[in-house]
């Protein structure tokens, strides 16, 4: 990895000498210390930066804009929790930012960019076998669970986060569906088949 990073300048030029390229030098150390790659993922922090950008509308008074937005969100949360009526719910929903209207929580999972779920014949069959009423579900582009962002392989992105580990096996996420009312989230996946290789044992990480 160090040889590759050291030769990036000669191979691809100065524009590819980014922070992500530098952090590749530490990929092996991070894996030894923390485990799988998603344990050091920055997706949740990057998503937080995106949320901060959406509440800034002018170049002046940026701290005041952030504080006012946070105060408004806190006030709306208190209003929903302690004085929930049809009128207050209508008022609070009118104050929600456009970006937040495109997401919802299904249990503890944050579901992003929901659209209508139109199952294929195979997906309909799987839903019937599992006893899932797919008419109550929405298809989501991405979900955030335990501070990790997952997406389907159909999402066009510079980073591919459509792989997950379930029960010791690796799967490719094909489609994500979620029901806000019941808090259920299901993944349509396909198992990743790979050839095992015998490698020398890795040294133990030093605390």
PDB file of N, CA and C in Angstrom, residues 18-114:
ATOM      1  N   UNK A  18      -4.858  13.307  -2.391  1.00  0.00           N
ATOM      2  CA  UNK A  18      -5.894  13.787  -1.486  1.00  0.00           C
ATOM      3  C   UNK A  18      -5.710  13.171  -0.099  1.00  0.00           C
ATOM      4  N   UNK A  19      -6.536  13.652   0.840  1.00  0.00           N
ATOM      5  CA  UNK A  19      -6.486  13.104   2.195  1.00  0.00           C
ATOM      6  C   UNK A  19      -6.879  11.629   2.198  1.00  0.00           C
ATOM      7  N   UNK A  20      -7.855  11.264   1.375  1.00  0.00           N
ATOM      8  CA  UNK A  20      -8.260   9.856   1.311  1.00  0.00           C
ATOM      9  C   UNK A  20      -7.109   8.970   0.844  1.00  0.00           C
ATOM     10  N   UNK A  21      -6.300   9.498  -0.064  1.00  0.00           N
ATOM     11  CA  UNK A  21      -5.156   8.727  -0.524  1.00  0.00           C
ATOM     12  C   UNK A  21      -4.134   8.569   0.601  1.00  0.00           C
ATOM     13  N   UNK A  22      -3.936   9.632   1.375  1.00  0.00           N
ATOM     14  CA  UNK A  22      -2.997   9.547   2.498  1.00  0.00           C
ATOM     15  C   UNK A  22      -3.480   8.544   3.546  1.00  0.00           C
ATOM     16  N   UNK A  23      -4.773   8.572   3.844  1.00  0.00           N
ATOM     17  CA  UNK A  23      -5.296   7.701   4.899  1.00  0.00           C
ATOM     18  C   UNK A  23      -5.183   6.233   4.502  1.00  0.00           C
ATOM     19  N   UNK A  24      -5.002   5.964   3.207  1.00  0.00           N
ATOM     20  CA  UNK A  24      -4.813   4.577   2.770  1.00  0.00           C
ATOM     21  C   UNK A  24      -3.548   3.975   3.366  1.00  0.00           C
ATOM     22  N   UNK A  25      -2.577   4.833   3.694  1.00  0.00           N
ATOM     23  CA  UNK A  25      -1.359   4.331   4.334  1.00  0.00           C
ATOM     24  C   UNK A  25      -1.650   3.646   5.661  1.00  0.00           C
ATOM     25  N   UNK A  26      -2.729   4.066   6.308  1.00  0.00           N
ATOM     26  CA  UNK A  26      -3.043   3.561   7.641  1.00  0.00           C
ATOM     27  C   UNK A  26      -4.149   2.511   7.617  1.00  0.00           C
ATOM     28  N   UNK A  27      -4.536   2.050   6.434  1.00  0.00           N
ATOM     29  CA  UNK A  27      -5.646   1.097   6.339  1.00  0.00           C
ATOM     30  C   UNK A  27      -5.337  -0.198   7.085  1.00  0.00           C
ATOM     31  N   UNK A  28      -4.129  -0.722   6.924  1.00  0.00           N
ATOM     32  CA  UNK A  28      -3.777  -1.981   7.593  1.00  0.00           C
ATOM     33  C   UNK A  28      -3.753  -1.811   9.108  1.00  0.00           C
ATOM     34  N   UNK A  29      -3.175  -0.704   9.587  1.00  0.00           N
ATOM     35  CA  UNK A  29      -3.133  -0.460  11.036  1.00  0.00           C
ATOM     36  C   UNK A  29      -4.539  -0.307  11.606  1.00  0.00           C
ATOM     37  N   UNK A  30      -5.406   0.404  10.877  1.00  0.00           N
ATOM     38  CA  UNK A  30      -6.780   0.581  11.358  1.00  0.00           C
ATOM     39  C   UNK A  30      -7.520  -0.748  11.419  1.00  0.00           C
ATOM     40  N   UNK A  31      -7.270  -1.620  10.433  1.00  0.00           N
ATOM     41  CA  UNK A  31      -7.928  -2.929  10.436  1.00  0.00           C
ATOM     42  C   UNK A  31      -7.462  -3.771  11.623  1.00  0.00           C
ATOM     43  N   UNK A  32      -6.174  -3.690  11.945  1.00  0.00           N
ATOM     44  CA  UNK A  32      -5.658  -4.449  13.083  1.00  0.00           C
ATOM     45  C   UNK A  32      -6.196  -3.917  14.411  1.00  0.00           C
ATOM     46  N   UNK A  33      -6.344  -2.603  14.502  1.00  0.00           N
ATOM     47  CA  UNK A  33      -6.766  -2.002  15.770  1.00  0.00           C
ATOM     48  C   UNK A  33      -8.278  -2.044  15.964  1.00  0.00           C
ATOM     49  N   UNK A  34      -9.031  -1.788  14.867  1.00  0.00           N
ATOM     50  CA  UNK A  34     -10.466  -1.558  15.027  1.00  0.00           C
ATOM     51  C   UNK A  34     -11.342  -2.585  14.322  1.00  0.00           C
ATOM     52  N   UNK A  35     -10.771  -3.424  13.468  1.00  0.00           N
ATOM     53  CA  UNK A  35     -11.590  -4.437  12.805  1.00  0.00           C
ATOM     54  C   UNK A  35     -11.977  -4.023  11.396  1.00  0.00           C
ATOM     55  N   UNK A  36     -13.223  -4.322  11.015  1.00  0.00           N
ATOM     56  CA  UNK A  36     -13.698  -4.083   9.655  1.00  0.00           C
ATOM     57  C   UNK A  36     -13.624  -2.607   9.281  1.00  0.00           C
ATOM     58  N   UNK A  37     -13.602  -2.368   7.971  1.00  0.00           N
ATOM     59  CA  UNK A  37     -13.444  -1.008   7.484  1.00  0.00           C
ATOM     60  C   UNK A  37     -14.530  -0.058   7.937  1.00  0.00           C
ATOM     61  N   UNK A  38     -15.777  -0.557   8.070  1.00  0.00           N
ATOM     62  CA  UNK A  38     -16.858   0.351   8.443  1.00  0.00           C
ATOM     63  C   UNK A  38     -16.782   0.782   9.910  1.00  0.00           C
ATOM     64  N   UNK A  39     -15.895   0.148  10.700  1.00  0.00           N
ATOM     65  CA  UNK A  39     -15.744   0.580  12.091  1.00  0.00           C
ATOM     66  C   UNK A  39     -15.026   1.920  12.188  1.00  0.00           C
ATOM     67  N   UNK A  40     -14.339   2.327  11.130  1.00  0.00           N
ATOM     68  CA  UNK A  40     -13.690   3.639  11.099  1.00  0.00           C
ATOM     69  C   UNK A  40     -14.294   4.498   9.989  1.00  0.00           C
ATOM     70  N   UNK A  41     -15.529   4.188   9.628  1.00  0.00           N
ATOM     71  CA  UNK A  41     -16.191   4.921   8.552  1.00  0.00           C
ATOM     72  C   UNK A  41     -16.518   6.343   8.987  1.00  0.00           C
ATOM     73  N   UNK A  42     -16.410   7.268   8.051  1.00  0.00           N
ATOM     74  CA  UNK A  42     -16.714   8.671   8.311  1.00  0.00           C
ATOM     75  C   UNK A  42     -18.073   9.080   7.737  1.00  0.00           C
ATOM     76  N   UNK A  43     -18.881   8.095   7.319  1.00  0.00           N
ATOM     77  CA  UNK A  43     -20.153   8.431   6.687  1.00  0.00           C
ATOM     78  C   UNK A  43     -21.050   9.264   7.599  1.00  0.00           C
ATOM     79  N   UNK A  44     -21.126   8.873   8.880  1.00  0.00           N
ATOM     80  CA  UNK A  44     -22.019   9.598   9.786  1.00  0.00           C
ATOM     81  C   UNK A  44     -21.571  11.040   9.962  1.00  0.00           C
ATOM     82  N   UNK A  45     -20.247  11.277  10.017  1.00  0.00           N
ATOM     83  CA  UNK A  45     -19.747  12.641  10.166  1.00  0.00           C
ATOM     84  C   UNK A  45     -19.951  13.442   8.882  1.00  0.00           C
ATOM     85  N   UNK A  46     -19.740  12.795   7.736  1.00  0.00           N
ATOM     86  CA  UNK A  46     -19.979  13.481   6.472  1.00  0.00           C
ATOM     87  C   UNK A  46     -21.452  13.847   6.326  1.00  0.00           C
ATOM     88  N   UNK A  47     -22.325  12.954   6.789  1.00  0.00           N
ATOM     89  CA  UNK A  47     -23.748  13.260   6.728  1.00  0.00           C
ATOM     90  C   UNK A  47     -24.086  14.427   7.651  1.00  0.00           C
ATOM     91  N   UNK A  48     -23.411  14.498   8.804  1.00  0.00           N
ATOM     92  CA  UNK A  48     -23.618  15.631   9.698  1.00  0.00           C
ATOM     93  C   UNK A  48     -23.173  16.936   9.073  1.00  0.00           C
ATOM     94  N   UNK A  49     -22.062  16.912   8.343  1.00  0.00           N
ATOM     95  CA  UNK A  49     -21.616  18.115   7.640  1.00  0.00           C
ATOM     96  C   UNK A  49     -22.632  18.543   6.589  1.00  0.00           C
ATOM     97  N   UNK A  50     -23.230  17.555   5.921  1.00  0.00           N
ATOM     98  CA  UNK A  50     -24.250  17.883   4.919  1.00  0.00           C
ATOM     99  C   UNK A  50     -25.441  18.570   5.574  1.00  0.00           C
ATOM    100  N   UNK A  51     -25.843  18.075   6.754  1.00  0.00           N
ATOM    101  CA  UNK A  51     -26.972  18.694   7.451  1.00  0.00           C
ATOM    102  C   UNK A  51     -26.647  20.122   7.877  1.00  0.00           C
ATOM    103  N   UNK A  52     -25.398  20.356   8.284  1.00  0.00           N
ATOM    104  CA  UNK A  52     -25.008  21.714   8.658  1.00  0.00           C
ATOM    105  C   UNK A  52     -25.076  22.655   7.454  1.00  0.00           C
ATOM    106  N   UNK A  53     -24.676  22.161   6.295  1.00  0.00           N
ATOM    107  CA  UNK A  53     -24.694  23.003   5.101  1.00  0.00           C
ATOM    108  C   UNK A  53     -26.112  23.415   4.725  1.00  0.00           C
ATOM    109  N   UNK A  54     -27.076  22.535   4.982  1.00  0.00           N
ATOM    110  CA  UNK A  54     -28.449  22.838   4.566  1.00  0.00           C
ATOM    111  C   UNK A  54     -29.085  23.940   5.404  1.00  0.00           C
ATOM    112  N   UNK A  55     -28.536  24.220   6.597  1.00  0.00           N
ATOM    113  CA  UNK A  55     -29.145  25.246   7.445  1.00  0.00           C
ATOM    114  C   UNK A  55     -28.420  26.579   7.333  1.00  0.00           C
ATOM    115  N   UNK A  56     -27.414  26.656   6.476  1.00  0.00           N
ATOM    116  CA  UNK A  56     -26.686  27.906   6.264  1.00  0.00           C
ATOM    117  C   UNK A  56     -27.128  28.499   4.931  1.00  0.00           C
ATOM    118  N   UNK A  57     -27.653  29.721   4.983  1.00  0.00           N
ATOM    119  CA  UNK A  57     -28.215  30.341   3.787  1.00  0.00           C
ATOM    120  C   UNK A  57     -27.531  31.652   3.418  1.00  0.00           C
ATOM    121  N   UNK A  58     -26.591  32.105   4.223  1.00  0.00           N
ATOM    122  CA  UNK A  58     -25.901  33.360   3.925  1.00  0.00           C
ATOM    123  C   UNK A  58     -24.473  33.276   4.448  1.00  0.00           C
ATOM    124  N   UNK A  59     -23.612  34.117   3.890  1.00  0.00           N
ATOM    125  CA  UNK A  59     -22.203  34.092   4.272  1.00  0.00           C
ATOM    126  C   UNK A  59     -21.950  34.784   5.603  1.00  0.00           C
ATOM    127  N   UNK A  60     -22.877  35.621   6.035  1.00  0.00           N
ATOM    128  CA  UNK A  60     -22.687  36.362   7.280  1.00  0.00           C
ATOM    129  C   UNK A  60     -23.507  35.721   8.401  1.00  0.00           C
ATOM    130  N   UNK A  61     -22.952  35.769   9.600  1.00  0.00           N
ATOM    131  CA  UNK A  61     -23.675  35.273  10.772  1.00  0.00           C
ATOM    132  C   UNK A  61     -23.905  33.778  10.760  1.00  0.00           C
ATOM    133  N   UNK A  62     -22.916  33.021  10.303  1.00  0.00           N
ATOM    134  CA  UNK A  62     -23.082  31.563  10.206  1.00  0.00           C
ATOM    135  C   UNK A  62     -23.341  30.928  11.579  1.00  0.00           C
ATOM    136  N   UNK A  63     -22.577  31.284  12.641  1.00  0.00           N
ATOM    137  CA  UNK A  63     -22.873  30.672  13.958  1.00  0.00           C
ATOM    138  C   UNK A  63     -24.298  30.942  14.425  1.00  0.00           C
ATOM    139  N   UNK A  64     -24.803  32.151  14.178  1.00  0.00           N
ATOM    140  CA  UNK A  64     -26.167  32.484  14.596  1.00  0.00           C
ATOM    141  C   UNK A  64     -27.196  31.663  13.818  1.00  0.00           C
ATOM    142  N   UNK A  65     -26.928  31.421  12.539  1.00  0.00           N
ATOM    143  CA  UNK A  65     -27.848  30.603  11.753  1.00  0.00           C
ATOM    144  C   UNK A  65     -27.920  29.181  12.299  1.00  0.00           C
ATOM    145  N   UNK A  66     -26.763  28.630  12.652  1.00  0.00           N
ATOM    146  CA  UNK A  66     -26.726  27.263  13.186  1.00  0.00           C
ATOM    147  C   UNK A  66     -27.456  27.196  14.523  1.00  0.00           C
ATOM    148  N   UNK A  67     -27.201  28.174  15.399  1.00  0.00           N
ATOM    149  CA  UNK A  67     -27.827  28.173  16.727  1.00  0.00           C
ATOM    150  C   UNK A  67     -29.337  28.322  16.609  1.00  0.00           C
ATOM    151  N   UNK A  68     -29.793  29.236  15.745  1.00  0.00           N
ATOM    152  CA  UNK A  68     -31.239  29.419  15.576  1.00  0.00           C
ATOM    153  C   UNK A  68     -31.902  28.148  15.067  1.00  0.00           C
ATOM    154  N   UNK A  69     -31.237  27.461  14.144  1.00  0.00           N
ATOM    155  CA  UNK A  69     -31.804  26.226  13.607  1.00  0.00           C
ATOM    156  C   UNK A  69     -31.884  25.145  14.684  1.00  0.00           C
ATOM    157  N   UNK A  70     -30.835  25.018  15.500  1.00  0.00           N
ATOM    158  CA  UNK A  70     -30.851  24.024  16.576  1.00  0.00           C
ATOM    159  C   UNK A  70     -31.910  24.359  17.620  1.00  0.00           C
ATOM    160  N   UNK A  71     -32.059  25.637  17.948  1.00  0.00           N
ATOM    161  CA  UNK A  71     -33.088  26.045  18.905  1.00  0.00           C
ATOM    162  C   UNK A  71     -34.482  25.748  18.360  1.00  0.00           C
ATOM    163  N   UNK A  72     -34.675  25.989  17.082  1.00  0.00           N
ATOM    164  CA  UNK A  72     -35.976  25.694  16.473  1.00  0.00           C
ATOM    165  C   UNK A  72     -36.276  24.201  16.523  1.00  0.00           C
ATOM    166  N   UNK A  73     -35.271  23.373  16.202  1.00  0.00           N
ATOM    167  CA  UNK A  73     -35.473  21.925  16.231  1.00  0.00           C
ATOM    168  C   UNK A  73     -35.796  21.443  17.645  1.00  0.00           C
ATOM    169  N   UNK A  74     -35.103  21.993  18.648  1.00  0.00           N
ATOM    170  CA  UNK A  74     -35.383  21.607  20.036  1.00  0.00           C
ATOM    171  C   UNK A  74     -36.797  22.007  20.438  1.00  0.00           C
ATOM    172  N   UNK A  75     -37.205  23.209  20.036  1.00  0.00           N
ATOM    173  CA  UNK A  75     -38.554  23.669  20.374  1.00  0.00           C
ATOM    174  C   UNK A  75     -39.616  22.801  19.706  1.00  0.00           C
ATOM    175  N   UNK A  76     -39.387  22.412  18.454  1.00  0.00           N
ATOM    176  CA  UNK A  76     -40.346  21.552  17.767  1.00  0.00           C
ATOM    177  C   UNK A  76     -40.426  20.174  18.415  1.00  0.00           C
ATOM    178  N   UNK A  77     -39.280  19.642  18.851  1.00  0.00           N
ATOM    179  CA  UNK A  77     -39.286  18.338  19.526  1.00  0.00           C
ATOM    180  C   UNK A  77     -40.072  18.399  20.832  1.00  0.00           C
ATOM    181  N   UNK A  78     -39.904  19.484  21.586  1.00  0.00           N
ATOM    182  CA  UNK A  78     -40.659  19.647  22.835  1.00  0.00           C
ATOM    183  C   UNK A  78     -42.146  19.788  22.535  1.00  0.00           C
ATOM    184  N   UNK A  79     -42.468  20.530  21.482  1.00  0.00           N
ATOM    185  CA  UNK A  79     -43.871  20.723  21.110  1.00  0.00           C
ATOM    186  C   UNK A  79     -44.523  19.399  20.734  1.00  0.00           C
ATOM    187  N   UNK A  80     -43.811  18.577  19.963  1.00  0.00           N
ATOM    188  CA  UNK A  80     -44.370  17.285  19.564  1.00  0.00           C
ATOM    189  C   UNK A  80     -44.534  16.355  20.759  1.00  0.00           C
ATOM    190  N   UNK A  81     -43.588  16.411  21.699  1.00  0.00           N
ATOM    191  CA  UNK A  81     -43.608  15.472  22.824  1.00  0.00           C
ATOM    192  C   UNK A  81     -44.615  15.854  23.902  1.00  0.00           C
ATOM    193  N   UNK A  82     -44.793  17.151  24.156  1.00  0.00           N
ATOM    194  CA  UNK A  82     -45.580  17.577  25.310  1.00  0.00           C
ATOM    195  C   UNK A  82     -46.920  18.210  24.950  1.00  0.00           C
ATOM    196  N   UNK A  83     -47.107  18.607  23.714  1.00  0.00           N
ATOM    197  CA  UNK A  83     -48.368  19.272  23.355  1.00  0.00           C
ATOM    198  C   UNK A  83     -48.808  18.845  21.967  1.00  0.00           C
ATOM    199  N   UNK A  84     -48.853  17.546  21.757  1.00  0.00           N
ATOM    200  CA  UNK A  84     -49.182  17.026  20.434  1.00  0.00           C
ATOM    201  C   UNK A  84     -50.689  17.049  20.208  1.00  0.00           C
ATOM    202  N   UNK A  85     -51.119  17.894  19.288  1.00  0.00           N
ATOM    203  CA  UNK A  85     -52.508  17.941  18.838  1.00  0.00           C
ATOM    204  C   UNK A  85     -52.500  18.006  17.317  1.00  0.00           C
ATOM    205  N   UNK A  86     -53.670  17.964  16.725  1.00  0.00           N
ATOM    206  CA  UNK A  86     -53.737  18.046  15.266  1.00  0.00           C
ATOM    207  C   UNK A  86     -53.172  19.371  14.774  1.00  0.00           C
ATOM    208  N   UNK A  87     -53.447  20.449  15.526  1.00  0.00           N
ATOM    209  CA  UNK A  87     -52.972  21.768  15.113  1.00  0.00           C
ATOM    210  C   UNK A  87     -51.452  21.892  15.276  1.00  0.00           C
ATOM    211  N   UNK A  88     -50.934  21.412  16.411  1.00  0.00           N
ATOM    212  CA  UNK A  88     -49.487  21.522  16.628  1.00  0.00           C
ATOM    213  C   UNK A  88     -48.716  20.608  15.679  1.00  0.00           C
ATOM    214  N   UNK A  89     -49.275  19.435  15.370  1.00  0.00           N
ATOM    215  CA  UNK A  89     -48.608  18.543  14.419  1.00  0.00           C
ATOM    216  C   UNK A  89     -48.556  19.172  13.032  1.00  0.00           C
ATOM    217  N   UNK A  90     -49.647  19.843  12.648  1.00  0.00           N
ATOM    218  CA  UNK A  90     -49.665  20.511  11.351  1.00  0.00           C
ATOM    219  C   UNK A  90     -48.646  21.646  11.318  1.00  0.00           C
ATOM    220  N   UNK A  91     -48.561  22.388  12.422  1.00  0.00           N
ATOM    221  CA  UNK A  91     -47.604  23.489  12.487  1.00  0.00           C
ATOM    222  C   UNK A  91     -46.170  22.973  12.439  1.00  0.00           C
ATOM    223  N   UNK A  92     -45.863  21.938  13.222  1.00  0.00           N
ATOM    224  CA  UNK A  92     -44.492  21.422  13.265  1.00  0.00           C
ATOM    225  C   UNK A  92     -44.085  20.805  11.934  1.00  0.00           C
ATOM    226  N   UNK A  93     -45.023  20.143  11.252  1.00  0.00           N
ATOM    227  CA  UNK A  93     -44.691  19.554   9.954  1.00  0.00           C
ATOM    228  C   UNK A  93     -44.414  20.628   8.910  1.00  0.00           C
ATOM    229  N   UNK A  94     -45.059  21.792   9.052  1.00  0.00           N
ATOM    230  CA  UNK A  94     -44.806  22.880   8.106  1.00  0.00           C
ATOM    231  C   UNK A  94     -43.442  23.518   8.323  1.00  0.00           C
ATOM    232  N   UNK A  95     -42.849  23.303   9.511  1.00  0.00           N
ATOM    233  CA  UNK A  95     -41.546  23.884   9.826  1.00  0.00           C
ATOM    234  C   UNK A  95     -40.390  22.954   9.501  1.00  0.00           C
ATOM    235  N   UNK A  96     -40.685  21.740   9.112  1.00  0.00           N
ATOM    236  CA  UNK A  96     -39.631  20.769   8.826  1.00  0.00           C
ATOM    237  C   UNK A  96     -38.947  21.128   7.517  1.00  0.00           C
ATOM    238  N   UNK A  97     -37.623  21.014   7.497  1.00  0.00           N
ATOM    239  CA  UNK A  97     -36.872  21.317   6.283  1.00  0.00           C
ATOM    240  C   UNK A  97     -37.173  20.301   5.197  1.00  0.00           C
ATOM    241  N   UNK A  98     -37.000  20.734   3.961  1.00  0.00           N
ATOM    242  CA  UNK A  98     -37.310  19.874   2.816  1.00  0.00           C
ATOM    243  C   UNK A  98     -36.495  18.594   2.853  1.00  0.00           C
ATOM    244  N   UNK A  99     -35.230  18.683   3.282  1.00  0.00           N
ATOM    245  CA  UNK A  99     -34.379  17.501   3.320  1.00  0.00           C
ATOM    246  C   UNK A  99     -34.897  16.479   4.325  1.00  0.00           C
ATOM    247  N   UNK A 100     -35.448  16.977   5.459  1.00  0.00           N
ATOM    248  CA  UNK A 100     -35.940  16.067   6.480  1.00  0.00           C
ATOM    249  C   UNK A 100     -37.233  15.385   6.051  1.00  0.00           C
ATOM    250  N   UNK A 101     -38.004  16.039   5.179  1.00  0.00           N
ATOM    251  CA  UNK A 101     -39.240  15.428   4.712  1.00  0.00           C
ATOM    252  C   UNK A 101     -38.961  14.215   3.831  1.00  0.00           C
ATOM    253  N   UNK A 102     -37.745  14.121   3.318  1.00  0.00           N
ATOM    254  CA  UNK A 102     -37.385  13.006   2.453  1.00  0.00           C
ATOM    255  C   UNK A 102     -36.786  11.841   3.234  1.00  0.00           C
ATOM    256  N   UNK A 103     -36.952  11.833   4.549  1.00  0.00           N
ATOM    257  CA  UNK A 103     -36.407  10.752   5.361  1.00  0.00           C
ATOM    258  C   UNK A 103     -37.333  10.494   6.538  1.00  0.00           C
ATOM    259  N   UNK A 104     -37.181   9.331   7.151  1.00  0.00           N
ATOM    260  CA  UNK A 104     -37.966   8.987   8.331  1.00  0.00           C
ATOM    261  C   UNK A 104     -37.221   7.914   9.108  1.00  0.00           C
ATOM    262  N   UNK A 105     -37.663   7.699  10.335  1.00  0.00           N
ATOM    263  CA  UNK A 105     -37.081   6.667  11.184  1.00  0.00           C
ATOM    264  C   UNK A 105     -38.019   5.465  11.232  1.00  0.00           C
ATOM    265  N   UNK A 106     -37.451   4.291  10.975  1.00  0.00           N
ATOM    266  CA  UNK A 106     -38.155   3.029  11.168  1.00  0.00           C
ATOM    267  C   UNK A 106     -37.475   2.337  12.341  1.00  0.00           C
ATOM    268  N   UNK A 107     -38.041   2.502  13.522  1.00  0.00           N
ATOM    269  CA  UNK A 107     -37.348   2.053  14.719  1.00  0.00           C
ATOM    270  C   UNK A 107     -36.144   2.943  14.957  1.00  0.00           C
ATOM    271  N   UNK A 108     -34.971   2.343  15.059  1.00  0.00           N
ATOM    272  CA  UNK A 108     -33.735   3.102  15.257  1.00  0.00           C
ATOM    273  C   UNK A 108     -32.973   3.316  13.959  1.00  0.00           C
ATOM    274  N   UNK A 109     -33.556   2.908  12.837  1.00  0.00           N
ATOM    275  CA  UNK A 109     -32.886   3.004  11.539  1.00  0.00           C
ATOM    276  C   UNK A 109     -33.381   4.247  10.810  1.00  0.00           C
ATOM    277  N   UNK A 110     -32.445   5.065  10.373  1.00  0.00           N
ATOM    278  CA  UNK A 110     -32.777   6.272   9.622  1.00  0.00           C
ATOM    279  C   UNK A 110     -32.862   5.916   8.145  1.00  0.00           C
ATOM    280  N   UNK A 111     -34.025   6.121   7.548  1.00  0.00           N
ATOM    281  CA  UNK A 111     -34.283   5.742   6.161  1.00  0.00           C
ATOM    282  C   UNK A 111     -34.301   7.003   5.293  1.00  0.00           C
ATOM    283  N   UNK A 112     -33.490   7.006   4.241  1.00  0.00           N
ATOM    284  CA  UNK A 112     -33.285   8.198   3.426  1.00  0.00           C
ATOM    285  C   UNK A 112     -33.888   8.029   2.038  1.00  0.00           C
ATOM    286  N   UNK A 113     -34.423   9.126   1.528  1.00  0.00           N
ATOM    287  CA  UNK A 113     -34.936   9.225   0.162  1.00  0.00           C
ATOM    288  C   UNK A 113     -35.928   8.109  -0.166  1.00  0.00           C
ATOM    289  N   UNK A 114     -37.048   8.024   0.572  1.00  0.00           N
ATOM    290  CA  UNK A 114     -38.017   6.955   0.299  1.00  0.00           C
ATOM    291  C   UNK A 114     -38.824   7.221  -0.970  1.00  0.00           C
TER     292      UNK A 114
END
